[in-house]
Amino acid sequence: MSKLKRVGSPIYTFFPTEVEGFDALGELALDMRWSWNHAADEVWAQLDPDLWDLTHNPWVVLQTVSRDRLQQVLDDPVFRRKVDDLVETKRHEAEGPAWFQQRHPQNTLTSVAYFSMEFMLSEALPIYSGGLGNVAGDQLKAASDLGVPVVGVGLLYQQGYFRQVIDRYGAQQSLFPYNDPGQLPVMPVREPNGEWLRLEVVLPGYSLWVRAWQVQVGRVKLYLLDSNDAANFPAYRGVTSELYSGGPEQRLRQEIVLGIGGWRLLEALGIKPDVCHLNEGHAAFAVLERTRSFMEETGQPFEVALAVTKAGNLFTTHTPVAAGFDRFDPHLIEQYIGNYARNRLGIPLRDLLALGRLNPDDPTEDFNMAYLAVRGSGAANGVSRLHGEVSRGIFQPLFPHWPEIEVPVGHVTNGVHMPTWDSAEADALWTEYCGKERWLGMTEILEGKIRCAPDDKLWQLRADARKSLVGYVRERLSRQLAASGAAPGEIGSARHIFDANVLTLGFARRFATYKRPNLLLHNPERLLRILTDPKRPVQLIIAGKAHPADQAGQAMIQEWVRFIKSPEACKHVVFLSDYDMLMTERLVQGVDVWINTPRRPWEACGTSGMKVLVNGGLNLSELDGWWAEAYTPEVGWALGDGKEHDSDPTWDAVEAEALYALLEREVIPGFYSRDRNGIPVDWVARIRESMARLTTHFSSNRTVRQYTEHYYISAAAAYRERAADKGAAGAKMVNWQLALERGWGNLRFGEATIAKKGDQHIFEVQIYLNGFDTDAVRVELYAEGVNGGDPVHKEMTLGPKLVGAENGYIYVAQVQAARPATDYTARVIPHRSGIAVPLEANHILWQR
């Protein structure tokens, strides 16, 4: 499928390396640590304050500024000392032991390969769309902070995700500006002799050459592949042109490059990960390439190599509905990777397709990337507690006859990288009470410390943040209007819009029907009354993009723009176009209340509301995703009844009414009820509780520590155990699975008796194991949970052998008689040390 080739190729620009000190500046600019550690901000602002303010891209500033200007500032001993100190500090932090090395000094975890279709690290590297990239980028940053040995793998898009313009009619226009690699903080992956690393990926009828790039993210490296290579036929240079665009064939090509090409890149670099973390099913082809690599290394067949390598794979799903997974027509799979399956994996196409199908005997069933990811991983998880429950329902068909609650999908709730999203003022407050290195290790002690912040400091933080946001809105909106050809009077009015003393609400996210971005517009007259109350006014900021193919989402944007154009609303509501990471930072730092209105349970987690926590903002959200586990009345406001209502318009009306009522009766009065010092005491109490209880728990620091200690370390150990002796344990496992498949149908239950002795139920069941040893199965007494609680499954004790029976035994168990005996039934499941049941052996036999 792919093979390595290195070529000599000149870099795309000429650097003024003759200027002494330029290399130090370049080292700082090319390490995206600057996107959350702002110690060097004044360096870039001093070089070119206007360009820095517009781009927040040190690499662009460094390449754009003249040699004379560089020489001038570097000749200043104070500036030069500042740069040298920053470089020394960066290197010292990179080399010193971090949380992982201190907490797990004896652990042998060497590398976790983190595959994702998108990464949101900074607006300077626009290769993201939204939530999935946000999670990936923030987890890389947290891994850097904590010293977890992660390496990222993704794609470098020539045009990335689209940029948004709202025309004079309120319609969204989609633009795709070119991402010039020379202006991105990336560098070609080169050998010591200067050769650029390129990979050949064989696709039907042609070879696709992909180039390798490197992004430094603190201690962590992110490797990106792109197809814009001159050796490629023009039609194929655009395989990595845009994120989430084109048809199924284009998406399949991208996912082949990401999964198969990405794993081959790691091999070419000499990186041998213990763990492969698939951030969604897009990268699931990495499962196949990792398997192929182990086959080549050990000579084992595909089934054994998969059994070995899957132990080191982790699949994280972010999808709350089954229809959201990537599916490909089987003919497309045959066209693109049929030969790869036959010639490189040594398996027929049918066996490959079976890995991505529910029914391997249905030739019309599409190939589901999520099914491949589940079957090719040793563990799987959703991204919130509720999403874990939803995902167990989605994947239940893969585990027939198993209770949904036991479908092997756990959860690790997402978190955000707080140092990326906090304002300078919030950082100063947290530093005062919790220390500068608060996000570099265990964070549980921070809750008590931040509670010590007094009311006046918390309220001053919010006042300063709101004032800064109002200034940003005025500047951004005036530029937006000028670009759209608005009249001078309208542009002038935008420079004076909003009031820094007024309650400011924010709603910003992708415009999709399930997110219900127009729930606030259900009753426009009532919303207008809320906004324009002369004694308690409210101002609202709206932002978000709709996918270029999503006509319903674009129509909702137009509805907001029409509402805002009314004379009464235009002073109280703005729609800021081209929602991106820079805008997100400003909004989450400044809004008083972040509103989120998805249809439960269609928001797998949602991270936008987490970003306001560190800045003292509050959440008013549907009880979905993360808020379903975060909400208590002391920290914000909740919408909904905690149940699912699908897309019922009647329920939408009910929730719109509830949203208006919450604003009118609780949110607005709470903000404007002040003490003699002008402080809203109850409001500030909510701020304190939200900051203390939620900020640390919903940080990517906690998320990455949880992945490390619950998944990475155990997955690495399981992989190494199975890989030892050229996969001998994997071969034994495959033989055991084959015997299980052949013999499971011969198991059967015999007679069962139930007796009551005192306060105990005593169960005896006869089981005919036929060809199985007693240690190859586990016999349990099972009862469903009560009122949503966990089920009961108690192992039954092996009793005497049945007289005259071949391999027939009595099993016994006793339980408290608090529940009726009819609640319980016996079951038999496979058992083998080191095997994940039911993920790797989904057989089950019920007594009834």
PDB file of N, CA and C in Angstrom, residues 235-271:
ATOM      1  N   ALA A 235      -5.336  16.143 -10.458  1.00  0.00           N
ATOM      2  CA  ALA A 235      -6.614  15.809  -9.829  1.00  0.00           C
ATOM      3  C   ALA A 235      -6.433  15.218  -8.437  1.00  0.00           C
ATOM      4  N   TYR A 236      -5.252  14.657  -8.169  1.00  0.00           N
ATOM      5  CA  TYR A 236      -5.041  13.975  -6.894  1.00  0.00           C
ATOM      6  C   TYR A 236      -4.242  14.815  -5.903  1.00  0.00           C
ATOM      7  N   ARG A 237      -3.728  15.964  -6.353  1.00  0.00           N
ATOM      8  CA  ARG A 237      -3.043  16.834  -5.402  1.00  0.00           C
ATOM      9  C   ARG A 237      -4.010  17.373  -4.358  1.00  0.00           C
ATOM     10  N   GLY A 238      -5.300  17.343  -4.694  1.00  0.00           N
ATOM     11  CA  GLY A 238      -6.302  17.879  -3.792  1.00  0.00           C
ATOM     12  C   GLY A 238      -6.924  16.869  -2.849  1.00  0.00           C
ATOM     13  N   VAL A 239      -6.351  15.682  -2.708  1.00  0.00           N
ATOM     14  CA  VAL A 239      -6.919  14.699  -1.777  1.00  0.00           C
ATOM     15  C   VAL A 239      -6.993  15.282  -0.365  1.00  0.00           C
ATOM     16  N   THR A 240      -5.977  16.021   0.021  1.00  0.00           N
ATOM     17  CA  THR A 240      -5.992  16.654   1.346  1.00  0.00           C
ATOM     18  C   THR A 240      -6.273  18.149   1.236  1.00  0.00           C
ATOM     19  N   SER A 241      -7.078  18.531   0.262  1.00  0.00           N
ATOM     20  CA  SER A 241      -7.314  19.973   0.064  1.00  0.00           C
ATOM     21  C   SER A 241      -8.225  20.561   1.116  1.00  0.00           C
ATOM     22  N   GLU A 242      -9.348  19.892   1.417  1.00  0.00           N
ATOM     23  CA  GLU A 242     -10.335  20.464   2.323  1.00  0.00           C
ATOM     24  C   GLU A 242     -10.768  19.435   3.363  1.00  0.00           C
ATOM     25  N   LEU A 243     -11.127  19.929   4.529  1.00  0.00           N
ATOM     26  CA  LEU A 243     -11.628  19.098   5.618  1.00  0.00           C
ATOM     27  C   LEU A 243     -13.135  18.934   5.468  1.00  0.00           C
ATOM     28  N   TYR A 244     -13.591  17.683   5.518  1.00  0.00           N
ATOM     29  CA  TYR A 244     -15.026  17.368   5.483  1.00  0.00           C
ATOM     30  C   TYR A 244     -15.718  17.947   4.244  1.00  0.00           C
ATOM     31  N   SER A 245     -15.147  17.699   3.094  1.00  0.00           N
ATOM     32  CA  SER A 245     -15.779  18.140   1.852  1.00  0.00           C
ATOM     33  C   SER A 245     -15.665  17.013   0.834  1.00  0.00           C
ATOM     34  N   GLY A 246     -16.367  17.168  -0.270  1.00  0.00           N
ATOM     35  CA  GLY A 246     -16.323  16.146  -1.307  1.00  0.00           C
ATOM     36  C   GLY A 246     -17.227  14.971  -0.955  1.00  0.00           C
ATOM     37  N   GLY A 247     -17.266  14.001  -1.845  1.00  0.00           N
ATOM     38  CA  GLY A 247     -18.127  12.840  -1.662  1.00  0.00           C
ATOM     39  C   GLY A 247     -17.438  11.714  -0.937  1.00  0.00           C
ATOM     40  N   PRO A 248     -18.097  10.543  -0.897  1.00  0.00           N
ATOM     41  CA  PRO A 248     -17.541   9.395  -0.181  1.00  0.00           C
ATOM     42  C   PRO A 248     -16.165   8.957  -0.690  1.00  0.00           C
ATOM     43  N   GLU A 249     -15.943   9.057  -1.997  1.00  0.00           N
ATOM     44  CA  GLU A 249     -14.651   8.616  -2.534  1.00  0.00           C
ATOM     45  C   GLU A 249     -13.521   9.503  -2.029  1.00  0.00           C
ATOM     46  N   GLN A 250     -13.749  10.807  -2.002  1.00  0.00           N
ATOM     47  CA  GLN A 250     -12.731  11.720  -1.490  1.00  0.00           C
ATOM     48  C   GLN A 250     -12.474  11.446  -0.010  1.00  0.00           C
ATOM     49  N   ARG A 251     -13.547  11.225   0.736  1.00  0.00           N
ATOM     50  CA  ARG A 251     -13.378  10.938   2.170  1.00  0.00           C
ATOM     51  C   ARG A 251     -12.606   9.635   2.369  1.00  0.00           C
ATOM     52  N   LEU A 252     -12.896   8.624   1.558  1.00  0.00           N
ATOM     53  CA  LEU A 252     -12.183   7.354   1.685  1.00  0.00           C
ATOM     54  C   LEU A 252     -10.696   7.540   1.403  1.00  0.00           C
ATOM     55  N   ARG A 253     -10.375   8.319   0.365  1.00  0.00           N
ATOM     56  CA  ARG A 253      -8.957   8.566   0.079  1.00  0.00           C
ATOM     57  C   ARG A 253      -8.277   9.217   1.282  1.00  0.00           C
ATOM     58  N   GLN A 254      -8.935  10.221   1.853  1.00  0.00           N
ATOM     59  CA  GLN A 254      -8.347  10.913   3.000  1.00  0.00           C
ATOM     60  C   GLN A 254      -8.120   9.947   4.160  1.00  0.00           C
ATOM     61  N   GLU A 255      -9.071   9.068   4.400  1.00  0.00           N
ATOM     62  CA  GLU A 255      -8.956   8.180   5.544  1.00  0.00           C
ATOM     63  C   GLU A 255      -7.921   7.086   5.309  1.00  0.00           C
ATOM     64  N   ILE A 256      -7.701   6.722   4.059  1.00  0.00           N
ATOM     65  CA  ILE A 256      -6.597   5.806   3.737  1.00  0.00           C
ATOM     66  C   ILE A 256      -5.260   6.494   4.014  1.00  0.00           C
ATOM     67  N   VAL A 257      -5.147   7.749   3.588  1.00  0.00           N
ATOM     68  CA  VAL A 257      -3.910   8.492   3.837  1.00  0.00           C
ATOM     69  C   VAL A 257      -3.672   8.637   5.333  1.00  0.00           C
ATOM     70  N   LEU A 258      -4.721   8.992   6.078  1.00  0.00           N
ATOM     71  CA  LEU A 258      -4.576   9.192   7.519  1.00  0.00           C
ATOM     72  C   LEU A 258      -4.201   7.899   8.230  1.00  0.00           C
ATOM     73  N   GLY A 259      -4.975   6.832   8.012  1.00  0.00           N
ATOM     74  CA  GLY A 259      -4.759   5.610   8.772  1.00  0.00           C
ATOM     75  C   GLY A 259      -3.577   4.795   8.299  1.00  0.00           C
ATOM     76  N   ILE A 260      -3.564   4.452   7.017  1.00  0.00           N
ATOM     77  CA  ILE A 260      -2.489   3.614   6.481  1.00  0.00           C
ATOM     78  C   ILE A 260      -1.218   4.431   6.285  1.00  0.00           C
ATOM     79  N   GLY A 261      -1.361   5.586   5.634  1.00  0.00           N
ATOM     80  CA  GLY A 261      -0.184   6.434   5.443  1.00  0.00           C
ATOM     81  C   GLY A 261       0.379   6.936   6.763  1.00  0.00           C
ATOM     82  N   GLY A 262      -0.501   7.261   7.714  1.00  0.00           N
ATOM     83  CA  GLY A 262      -0.042   7.763   9.004  1.00  0.00           C
ATOM     84  C   GLY A 262       0.772   6.744   9.770  1.00  0.00           C
ATOM     85  N   TRP A 263       0.315   5.474   9.784  1.00  0.00           N
ATOM     86  CA  TRP A 263       1.093   4.456  10.496  1.00  0.00           C
ATOM     87  C   TRP A 263       2.422   4.195   9.800  1.00  0.00           C
ATOM     88  N   ARG A 264       2.416   4.233   8.473  1.00  0.00           N
ATOM     89  CA  ARG A 264       3.668   4.038   7.739  1.00  0.00           C
ATOM     90  C   ARG A 264       4.649   5.176   7.998  1.00  0.00           C
ATOM     91  N   LEU A 265       4.109   6.373   8.194  1.00  0.00           N
ATOM     92  CA  LEU A 265       4.979   7.504   8.524  1.00  0.00           C
ATOM     93  C   LEU A 265       5.687   7.265   9.853  1.00  0.00           C
ATOM     94  N   LEU A 266       4.951   6.810  10.843  1.00  0.00           N
ATOM     95  CA  LEU A 266       5.574   6.534  12.136  1.00  0.00           C
ATOM     96  C   LEU A 266       6.676   5.495  11.983  1.00  0.00           C
ATOM     97  N   GLU A 267       6.421   4.463  11.193  1.00  0.00           N
ATOM     98  CA  GLU A 267       7.452   3.453  10.946  1.00  0.00           C
ATOM     99  C   GLU A 267       8.685   4.057  10.297  1.00  0.00           C
ATOM    100  N   ALA A 268       8.454   4.929   9.314  1.00  0.00           N
ATOM    101  CA  ALA A 268       9.575   5.547   8.612  1.00  0.00           C
ATOM    102  C   ALA A 268      10.411   6.410   9.547  1.00  0.00           C
ATOM    103  N   LEU A 269       9.771   6.959  10.573  1.00  0.00           N
ATOM    104  CA  LEU A 269      10.469   7.803  11.540  1.00  0.00           C
ATOM    105  C   LEU A 269      11.103   7.001  12.664  1.00  0.00           C
ATOM    106  N   GLY A 270      10.896   5.680  12.634  1.00  0.00           N
ATOM    107  CA  GLY A 270      11.453   4.840  13.686  1.00  0.00           C
ATOM    108  C   GLY A 270      10.651   4.883  14.971  1.00  0.00           C
ATOM    109  N   ILE A 271       9.414   5.354  14.907  1.00  0.00           N
ATOM    110  CA  ILE A 271       8.547   5.430  16.087  1.00  0.00           C
ATOM    111  C   ILE A 271       7.709   4.158  16.152  1.00  0.00           C
TER     112      ILE A 271
END
